[in-house]
Short mmCIF file of C-alpha atoms and ligand atoms in Angstrom, two decimals:
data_model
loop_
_atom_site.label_atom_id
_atom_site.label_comp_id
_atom_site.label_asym_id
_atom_site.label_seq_id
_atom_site.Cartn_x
_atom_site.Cartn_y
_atom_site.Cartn_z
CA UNK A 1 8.80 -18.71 4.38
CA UNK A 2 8.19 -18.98 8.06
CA UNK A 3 9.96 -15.80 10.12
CA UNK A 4 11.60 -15.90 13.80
CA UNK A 5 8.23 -15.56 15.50
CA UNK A 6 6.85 -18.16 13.12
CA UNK A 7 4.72 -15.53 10.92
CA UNK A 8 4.41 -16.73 6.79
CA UNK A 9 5.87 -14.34 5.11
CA UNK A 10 4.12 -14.28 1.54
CA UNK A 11 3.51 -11.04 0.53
CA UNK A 12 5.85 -8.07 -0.58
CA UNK A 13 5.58 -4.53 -1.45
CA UNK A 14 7.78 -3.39 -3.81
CA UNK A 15 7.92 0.37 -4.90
CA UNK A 16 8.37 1.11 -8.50
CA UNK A 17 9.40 4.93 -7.84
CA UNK A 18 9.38 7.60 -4.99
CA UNK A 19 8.32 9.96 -6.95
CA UNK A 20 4.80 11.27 -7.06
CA UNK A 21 2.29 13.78 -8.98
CA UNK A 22 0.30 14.39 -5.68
CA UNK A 23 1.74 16.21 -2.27
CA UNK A 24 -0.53 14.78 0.42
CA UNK A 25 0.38 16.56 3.33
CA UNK A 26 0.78 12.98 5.55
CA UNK A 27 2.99 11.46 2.85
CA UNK A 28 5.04 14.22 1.19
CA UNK A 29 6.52 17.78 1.32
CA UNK A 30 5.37 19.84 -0.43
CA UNK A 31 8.66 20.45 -2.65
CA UNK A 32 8.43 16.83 -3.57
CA UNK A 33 10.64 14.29 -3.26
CA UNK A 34 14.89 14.79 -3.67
CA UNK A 35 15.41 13.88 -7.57
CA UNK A 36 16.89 10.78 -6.66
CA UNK A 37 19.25 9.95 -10.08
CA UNK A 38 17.41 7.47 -12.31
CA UNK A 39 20.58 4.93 -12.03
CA UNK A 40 19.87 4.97 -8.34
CA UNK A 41 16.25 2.94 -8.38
CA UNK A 42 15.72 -0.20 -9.11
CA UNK A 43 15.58 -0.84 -12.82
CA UNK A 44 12.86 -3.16 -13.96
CA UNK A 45 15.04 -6.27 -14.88
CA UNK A 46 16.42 -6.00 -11.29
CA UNK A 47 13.20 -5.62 -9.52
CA UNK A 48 12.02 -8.68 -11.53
CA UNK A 49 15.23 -10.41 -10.91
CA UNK A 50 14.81 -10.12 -6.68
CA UNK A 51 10.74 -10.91 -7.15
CA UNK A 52 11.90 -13.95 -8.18
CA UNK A 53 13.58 -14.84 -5.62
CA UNK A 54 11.07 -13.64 -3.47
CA UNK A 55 9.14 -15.96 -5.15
CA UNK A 56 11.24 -19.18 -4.37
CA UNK A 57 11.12 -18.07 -0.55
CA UNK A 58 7.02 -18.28 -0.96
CA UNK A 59 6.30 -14.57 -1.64
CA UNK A 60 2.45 -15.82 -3.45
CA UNK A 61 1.75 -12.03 -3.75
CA UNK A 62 3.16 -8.79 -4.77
CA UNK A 63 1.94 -4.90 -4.49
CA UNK A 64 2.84 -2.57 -6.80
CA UNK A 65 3.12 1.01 -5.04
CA UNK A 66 5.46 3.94 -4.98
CA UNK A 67 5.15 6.92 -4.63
CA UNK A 68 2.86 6.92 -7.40
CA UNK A 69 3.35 3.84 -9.58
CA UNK A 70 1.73 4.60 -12.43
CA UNK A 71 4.80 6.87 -12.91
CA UNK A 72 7.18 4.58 -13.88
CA UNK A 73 7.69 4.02 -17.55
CA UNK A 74 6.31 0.15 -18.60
CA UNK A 75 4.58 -0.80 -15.82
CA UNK A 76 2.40 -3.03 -17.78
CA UNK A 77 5.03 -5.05 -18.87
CA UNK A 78 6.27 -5.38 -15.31
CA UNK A 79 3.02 -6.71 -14.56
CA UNK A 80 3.04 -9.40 -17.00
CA UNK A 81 6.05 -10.32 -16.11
CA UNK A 82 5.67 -10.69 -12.81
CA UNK A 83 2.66 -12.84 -13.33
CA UNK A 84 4.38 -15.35 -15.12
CA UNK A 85 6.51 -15.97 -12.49
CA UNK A 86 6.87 -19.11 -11.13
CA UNK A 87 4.43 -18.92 -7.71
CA UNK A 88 3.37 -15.54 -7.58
CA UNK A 89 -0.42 -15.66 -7.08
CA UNK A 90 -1.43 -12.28 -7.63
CA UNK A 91 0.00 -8.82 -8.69
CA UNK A 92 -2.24 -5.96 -7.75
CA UNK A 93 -1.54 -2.17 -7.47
CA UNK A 94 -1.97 0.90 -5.06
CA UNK A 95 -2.35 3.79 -6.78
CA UNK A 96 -3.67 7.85 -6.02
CA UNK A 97 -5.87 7.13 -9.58
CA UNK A 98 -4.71 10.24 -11.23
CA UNK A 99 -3.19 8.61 -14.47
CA UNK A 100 -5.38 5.02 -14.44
CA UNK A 101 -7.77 6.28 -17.06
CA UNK A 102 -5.61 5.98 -19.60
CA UNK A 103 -3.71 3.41 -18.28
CA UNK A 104 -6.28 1.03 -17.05
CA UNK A 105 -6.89 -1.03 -20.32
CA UNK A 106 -3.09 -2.02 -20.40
CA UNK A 107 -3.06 -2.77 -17.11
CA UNK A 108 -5.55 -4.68 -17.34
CA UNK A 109 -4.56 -6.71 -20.60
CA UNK A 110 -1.28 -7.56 -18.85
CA UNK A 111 -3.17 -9.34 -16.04
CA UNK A 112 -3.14 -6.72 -13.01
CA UNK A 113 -5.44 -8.84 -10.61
CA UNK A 114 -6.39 -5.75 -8.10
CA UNK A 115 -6.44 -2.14 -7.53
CA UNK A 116 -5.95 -0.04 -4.31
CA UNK A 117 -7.27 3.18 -4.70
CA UNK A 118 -6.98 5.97 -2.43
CA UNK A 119 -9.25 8.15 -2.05
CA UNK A 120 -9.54 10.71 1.03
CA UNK A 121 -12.51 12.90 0.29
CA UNK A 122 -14.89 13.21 -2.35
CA UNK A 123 -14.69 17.00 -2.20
CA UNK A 124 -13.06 19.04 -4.25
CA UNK A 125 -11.64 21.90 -2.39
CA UNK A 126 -10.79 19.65 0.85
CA UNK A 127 -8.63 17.13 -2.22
CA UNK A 128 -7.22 20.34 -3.62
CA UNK A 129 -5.91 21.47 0.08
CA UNK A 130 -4.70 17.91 1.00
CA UNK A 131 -3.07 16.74 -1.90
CA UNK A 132 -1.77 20.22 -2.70
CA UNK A 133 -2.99 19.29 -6.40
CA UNK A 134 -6.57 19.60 -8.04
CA UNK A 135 -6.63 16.38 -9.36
CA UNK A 136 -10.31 14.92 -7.42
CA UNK A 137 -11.66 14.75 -11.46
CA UNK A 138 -8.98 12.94 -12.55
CA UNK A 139 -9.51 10.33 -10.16
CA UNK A 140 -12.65 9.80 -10.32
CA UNK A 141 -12.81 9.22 -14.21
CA UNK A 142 -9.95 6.66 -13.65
CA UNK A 143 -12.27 5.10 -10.86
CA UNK A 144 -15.08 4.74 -13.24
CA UNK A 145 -12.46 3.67 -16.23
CA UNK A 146 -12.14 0.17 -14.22
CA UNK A 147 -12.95 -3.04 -15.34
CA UNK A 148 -16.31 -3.97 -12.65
CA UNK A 149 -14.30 -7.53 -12.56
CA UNK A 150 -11.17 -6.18 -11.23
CA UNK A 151 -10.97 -6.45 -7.54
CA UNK A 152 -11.04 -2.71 -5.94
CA UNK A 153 -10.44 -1.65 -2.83
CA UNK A 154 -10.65 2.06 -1.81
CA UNK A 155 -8.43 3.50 0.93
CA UNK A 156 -9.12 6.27 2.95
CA UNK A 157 -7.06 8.11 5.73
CA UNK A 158 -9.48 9.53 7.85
CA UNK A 159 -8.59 12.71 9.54
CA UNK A 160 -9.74 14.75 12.44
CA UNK A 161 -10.98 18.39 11.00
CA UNK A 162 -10.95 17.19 7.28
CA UNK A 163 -13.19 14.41 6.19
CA UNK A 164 -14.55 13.15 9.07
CA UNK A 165 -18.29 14.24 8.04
CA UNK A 166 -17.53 12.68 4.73
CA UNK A 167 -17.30 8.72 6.17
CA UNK A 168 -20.35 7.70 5.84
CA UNK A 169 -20.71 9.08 2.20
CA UNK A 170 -16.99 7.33 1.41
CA UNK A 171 -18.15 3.94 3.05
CA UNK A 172 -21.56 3.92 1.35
CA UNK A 173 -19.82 3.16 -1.71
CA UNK A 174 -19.71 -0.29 -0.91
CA UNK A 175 -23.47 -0.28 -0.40
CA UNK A 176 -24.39 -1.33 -4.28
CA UNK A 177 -20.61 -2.28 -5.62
CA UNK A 178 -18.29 -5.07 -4.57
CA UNK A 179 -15.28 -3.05 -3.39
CA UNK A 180 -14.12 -2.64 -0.34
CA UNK A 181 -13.94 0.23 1.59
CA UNK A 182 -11.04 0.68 4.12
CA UNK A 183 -10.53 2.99 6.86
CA UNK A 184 -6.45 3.51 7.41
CA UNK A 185 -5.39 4.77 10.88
CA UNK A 186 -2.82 7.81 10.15
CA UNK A 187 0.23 6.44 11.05
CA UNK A 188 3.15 9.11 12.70
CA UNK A 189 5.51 8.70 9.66
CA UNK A 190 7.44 11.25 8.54
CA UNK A 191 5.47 14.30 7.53
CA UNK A 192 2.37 13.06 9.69
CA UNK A 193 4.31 13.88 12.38
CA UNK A 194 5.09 17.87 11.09
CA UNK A 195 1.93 18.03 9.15
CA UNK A 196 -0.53 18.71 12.11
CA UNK A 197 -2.80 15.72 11.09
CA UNK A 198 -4.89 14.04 13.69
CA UNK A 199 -5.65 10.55 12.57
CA UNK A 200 -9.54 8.98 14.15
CA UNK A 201 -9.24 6.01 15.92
CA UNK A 202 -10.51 3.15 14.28
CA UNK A 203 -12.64 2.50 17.51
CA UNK A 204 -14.56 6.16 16.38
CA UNK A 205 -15.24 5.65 12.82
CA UNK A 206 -16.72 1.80 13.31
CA UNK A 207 -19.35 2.91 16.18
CA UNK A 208 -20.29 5.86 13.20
CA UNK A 209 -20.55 3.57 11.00
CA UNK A 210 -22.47 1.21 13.03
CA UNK A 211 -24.97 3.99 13.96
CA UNK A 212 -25.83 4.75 10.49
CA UNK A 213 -25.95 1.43 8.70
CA UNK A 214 -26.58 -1.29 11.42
CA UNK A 215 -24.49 -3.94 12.97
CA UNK A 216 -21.25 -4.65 11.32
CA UNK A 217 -20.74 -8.33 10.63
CA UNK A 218 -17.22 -9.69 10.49
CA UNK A 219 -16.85 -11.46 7.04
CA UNK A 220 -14.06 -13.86 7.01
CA UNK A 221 -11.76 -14.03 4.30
CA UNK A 222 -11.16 -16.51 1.91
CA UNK A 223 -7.74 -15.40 0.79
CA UNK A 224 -4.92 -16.14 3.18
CA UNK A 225 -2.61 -13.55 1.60
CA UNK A 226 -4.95 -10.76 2.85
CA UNK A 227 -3.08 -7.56 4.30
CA UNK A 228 -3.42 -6.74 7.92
CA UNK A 229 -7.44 -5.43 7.75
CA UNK A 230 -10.34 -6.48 9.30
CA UNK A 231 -13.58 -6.71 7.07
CA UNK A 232 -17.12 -6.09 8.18
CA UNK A 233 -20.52 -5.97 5.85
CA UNK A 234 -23.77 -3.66 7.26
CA UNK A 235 -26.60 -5.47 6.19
CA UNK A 236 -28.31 -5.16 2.71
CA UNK A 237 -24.45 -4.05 1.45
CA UNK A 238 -23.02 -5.49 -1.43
CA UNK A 239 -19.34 -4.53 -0.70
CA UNK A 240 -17.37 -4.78 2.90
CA UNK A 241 -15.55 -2.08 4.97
CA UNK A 242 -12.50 -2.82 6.10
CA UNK A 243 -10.19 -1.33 9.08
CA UNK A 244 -6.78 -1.30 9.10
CA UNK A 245 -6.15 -0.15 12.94
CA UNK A 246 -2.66 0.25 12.80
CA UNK A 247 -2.11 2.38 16.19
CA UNK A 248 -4.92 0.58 18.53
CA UNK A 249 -4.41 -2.64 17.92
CA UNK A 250 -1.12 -3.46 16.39
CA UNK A 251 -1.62 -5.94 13.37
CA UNK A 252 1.90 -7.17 14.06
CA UNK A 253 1.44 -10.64 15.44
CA UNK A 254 -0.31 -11.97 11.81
CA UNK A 255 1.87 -9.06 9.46
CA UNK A 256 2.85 -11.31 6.38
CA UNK A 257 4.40 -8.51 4.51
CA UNK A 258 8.13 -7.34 3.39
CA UNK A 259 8.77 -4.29 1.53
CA UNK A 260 11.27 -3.31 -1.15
CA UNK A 261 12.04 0.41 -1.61
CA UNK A 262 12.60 1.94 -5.08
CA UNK A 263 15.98 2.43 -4.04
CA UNK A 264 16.53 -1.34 -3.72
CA UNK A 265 16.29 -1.34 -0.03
CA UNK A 266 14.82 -4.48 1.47
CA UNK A 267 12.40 -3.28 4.54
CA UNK A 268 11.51 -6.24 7.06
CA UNK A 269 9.20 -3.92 9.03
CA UNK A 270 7.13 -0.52 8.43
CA UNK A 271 8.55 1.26 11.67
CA UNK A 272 12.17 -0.12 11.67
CA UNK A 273 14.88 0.94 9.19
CA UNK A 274 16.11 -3.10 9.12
CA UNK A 275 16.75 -5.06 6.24
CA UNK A 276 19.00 -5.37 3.53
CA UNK A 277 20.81 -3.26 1.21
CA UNK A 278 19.54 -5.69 -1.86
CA UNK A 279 20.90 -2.96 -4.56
CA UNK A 280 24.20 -2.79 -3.28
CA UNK A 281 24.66 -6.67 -3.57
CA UNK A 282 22.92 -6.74 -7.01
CA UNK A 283 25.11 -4.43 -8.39
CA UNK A 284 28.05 -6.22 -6.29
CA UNK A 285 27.50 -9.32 -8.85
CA UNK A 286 26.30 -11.49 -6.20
CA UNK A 287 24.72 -14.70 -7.39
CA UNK A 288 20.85 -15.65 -7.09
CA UNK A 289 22.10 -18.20 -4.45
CA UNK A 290 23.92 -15.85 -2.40
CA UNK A 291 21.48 -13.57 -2.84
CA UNK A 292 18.44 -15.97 -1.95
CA UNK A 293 20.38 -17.12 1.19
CA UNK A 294 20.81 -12.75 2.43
CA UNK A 295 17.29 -12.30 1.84
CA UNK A 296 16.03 -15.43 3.94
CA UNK A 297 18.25 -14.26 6.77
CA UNK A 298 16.81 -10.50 6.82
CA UNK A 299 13.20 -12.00 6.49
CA UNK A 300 13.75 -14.38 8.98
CA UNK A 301 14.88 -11.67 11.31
CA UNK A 302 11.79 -9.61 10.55
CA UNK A 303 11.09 -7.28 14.05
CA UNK A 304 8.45 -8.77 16.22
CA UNK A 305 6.11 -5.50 16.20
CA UNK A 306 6.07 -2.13 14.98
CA UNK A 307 7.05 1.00 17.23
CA UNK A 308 6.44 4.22 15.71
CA UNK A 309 7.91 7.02 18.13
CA UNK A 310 10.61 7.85 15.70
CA UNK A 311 12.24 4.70 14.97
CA UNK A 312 12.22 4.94 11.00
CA UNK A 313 13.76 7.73 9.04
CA UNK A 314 11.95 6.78 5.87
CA UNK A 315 8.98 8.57 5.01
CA UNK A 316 5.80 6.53 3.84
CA UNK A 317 6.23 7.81 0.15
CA UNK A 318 9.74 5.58 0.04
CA UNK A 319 8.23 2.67 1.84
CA UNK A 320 4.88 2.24 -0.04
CA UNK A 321 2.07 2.39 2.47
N1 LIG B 401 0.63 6.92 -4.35
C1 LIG B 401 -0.10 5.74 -4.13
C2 LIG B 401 -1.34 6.01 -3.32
O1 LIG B 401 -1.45 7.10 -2.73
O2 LIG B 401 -2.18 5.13 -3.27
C3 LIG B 401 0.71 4.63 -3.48
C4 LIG B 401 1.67 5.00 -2.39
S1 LIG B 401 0.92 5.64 -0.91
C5 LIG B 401 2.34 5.87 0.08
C6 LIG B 401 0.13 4.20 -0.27
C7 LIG B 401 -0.90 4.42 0.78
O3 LIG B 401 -0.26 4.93 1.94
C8 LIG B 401 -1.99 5.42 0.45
O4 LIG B 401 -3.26 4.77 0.57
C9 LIG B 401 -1.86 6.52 1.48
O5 LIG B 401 -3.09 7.05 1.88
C10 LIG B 401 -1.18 5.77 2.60
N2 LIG B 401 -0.44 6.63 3.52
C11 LIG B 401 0.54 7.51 3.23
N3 LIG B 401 1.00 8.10 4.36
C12 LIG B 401 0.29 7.56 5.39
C13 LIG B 401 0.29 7.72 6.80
N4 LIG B 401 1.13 8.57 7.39
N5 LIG B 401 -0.56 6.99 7.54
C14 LIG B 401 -1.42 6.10 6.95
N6 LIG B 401 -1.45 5.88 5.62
C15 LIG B 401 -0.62 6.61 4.85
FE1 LIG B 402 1.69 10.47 -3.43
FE2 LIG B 402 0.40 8.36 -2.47
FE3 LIG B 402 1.98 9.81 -0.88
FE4 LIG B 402 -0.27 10.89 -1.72
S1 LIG B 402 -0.07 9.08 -0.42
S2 LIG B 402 1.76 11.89 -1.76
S3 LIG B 402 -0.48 10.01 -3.71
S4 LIG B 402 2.64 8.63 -2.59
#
């Protein structure tokens, strides 16, 4: 559906839990998350029950995230159900990687068309001190465990101090593959704000990049329910690198996105707590119509453009990424 400033609105988050069996310090305390009770998250018939309605309103594509998603008990049947509704294009994932080596082949078999992973440093002791958890082999074996068909993109935060000498090594691994490689400005959410953090401006890390590997060529892409990134290939690379520059240049004015908390909370914008208590209305009895016509009306009144400087109390682990 078409929003306020005339933005298509096609493509929602949804988080499956906010739990999570990493700690990074720009995401989560270290304590964790507050055991939220089970009965207070979404269950799985509800979250398929608002995706689709999503999908009547022309949501084409849905992200699975969390916390960590992989997490939550039958995710694989999620997926497959998801995909057989009515409209929805694709169903892809964003995921820390820690548990997808076992999980990857059901995933997989239920028709997950993409993965997100993130991955921050290829070093062990810098992962052990970011995530709080020693967990780098664990990812790595699930990043090997994939499918070379599935579509993979790899996320990276990159951060003043931390891995900024390990860029060119983390973007080089689009050189031979087809993934994509994407370079997320830090954004001052929650615990990026106390954790110390310095983000690199996008700017910074393309003019490295363009130093070692040559001129960056913009690749257009074919899929019009692509996020808010901008995608680039060096010559002689197989794969692209992507920039999501969410500070610099605010990706606002195309965002296509809605996001649904675990807790059932319909979020029309990453930096602004408006929306829609959806939960509260499911478990009010509303009907699909009623509920259809509430959810058009927050989406329609999605904000115009993100403004960090405090305006969201959520904390990226509860909104997804
Ligand atoms: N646990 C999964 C993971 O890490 O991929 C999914 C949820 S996580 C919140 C989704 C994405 O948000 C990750 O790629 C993570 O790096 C990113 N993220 C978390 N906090 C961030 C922040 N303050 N600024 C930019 N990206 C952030
Ligand atoms: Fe967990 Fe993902 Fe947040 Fe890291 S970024 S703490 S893996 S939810």
């Amino acid at each position: 559906m078409i929003d306020q400033f005339g933005r298509e609105i096609n493509y929602a988050r949804i988080s499956v839990t906010d739990r999570c069996n990493l700690r990074c310090r720009y995401c989560m305390p270290e304590c964790g998350v507050k055991k939220i009770p089970h009965a207070e998250i979404l269950s799985l018939e509800e979250i398929l029950r608002v995706a689709e309605i999503f999908s009547r309103l022309g949501i084409k594509k849905i992200r699975l995230t969390g916390g960590e998603p992989l997490l939550r008990k039958n995710l694989p049947s999620l997926i497959r159900r998801l995909k057989n509704l009515a409209g929805i294009e694709q169903v892809t994932l964003t995921t820390n990687g820690v548990l997808l080596k076992n999980l990857a082949p059901e995933l997989i078999a239920a028709g997950l068309d993409g993965v997100n992973l993130s991955l921050d440093t290829l070093d062990e002791k810098i992962f052990a001190d970011l995530t709080r958890r020693n967990f780098l082999g664990k990812v790595l074996e699930g990043l090997q465990s994939l499918d070379k068909n599935l579509s993979l993109k790899i996320n990276c935060v990159p951060l003043r101090g931390v891995n900024d000498d390990e860029i060119l090594k983390i973007a080089a691994s689009a050189k031979d593959n087809p993934v994509k490689v994407r370079f997320i400005e830090l954004m001052p959410i929650g615990c990026a704000w106390e954790s110390g953090l310095k983000g690199i401006p996008t700017a910074e890390i393309f003019s490295t990049l363009e130093k070692s590997f040559g001129e960056l060529v913009p690749v257009r892409q074919k899929n019009s329910l692509q996020g808010p990134a901008k995608y680039f290939r060096p010559k002689n690379f197989v794969g692209e690198i992507g920039f999501i520059d969410a500070l610099e240049h605010k990706f606002c004015g195309s965002c296509n996105r809605i996001r649904l908390t675990a807790e059932g909370f319909l979020k029309t914008c990453l930096s602004f707590d408006t929306g829609l208590d959806v939960k509260n209305l499911l478990r009010s009895g509303v009907d699909d119509e009623e509920l259809a016509e509430k959810i058009r009306d927050a989406i329609y009144h999605k904000p115009k453009e993100h403004f960090f400087e405090g305006a969201t109390k959520f904390q990226m682990y509860q909104i997804g990424g």
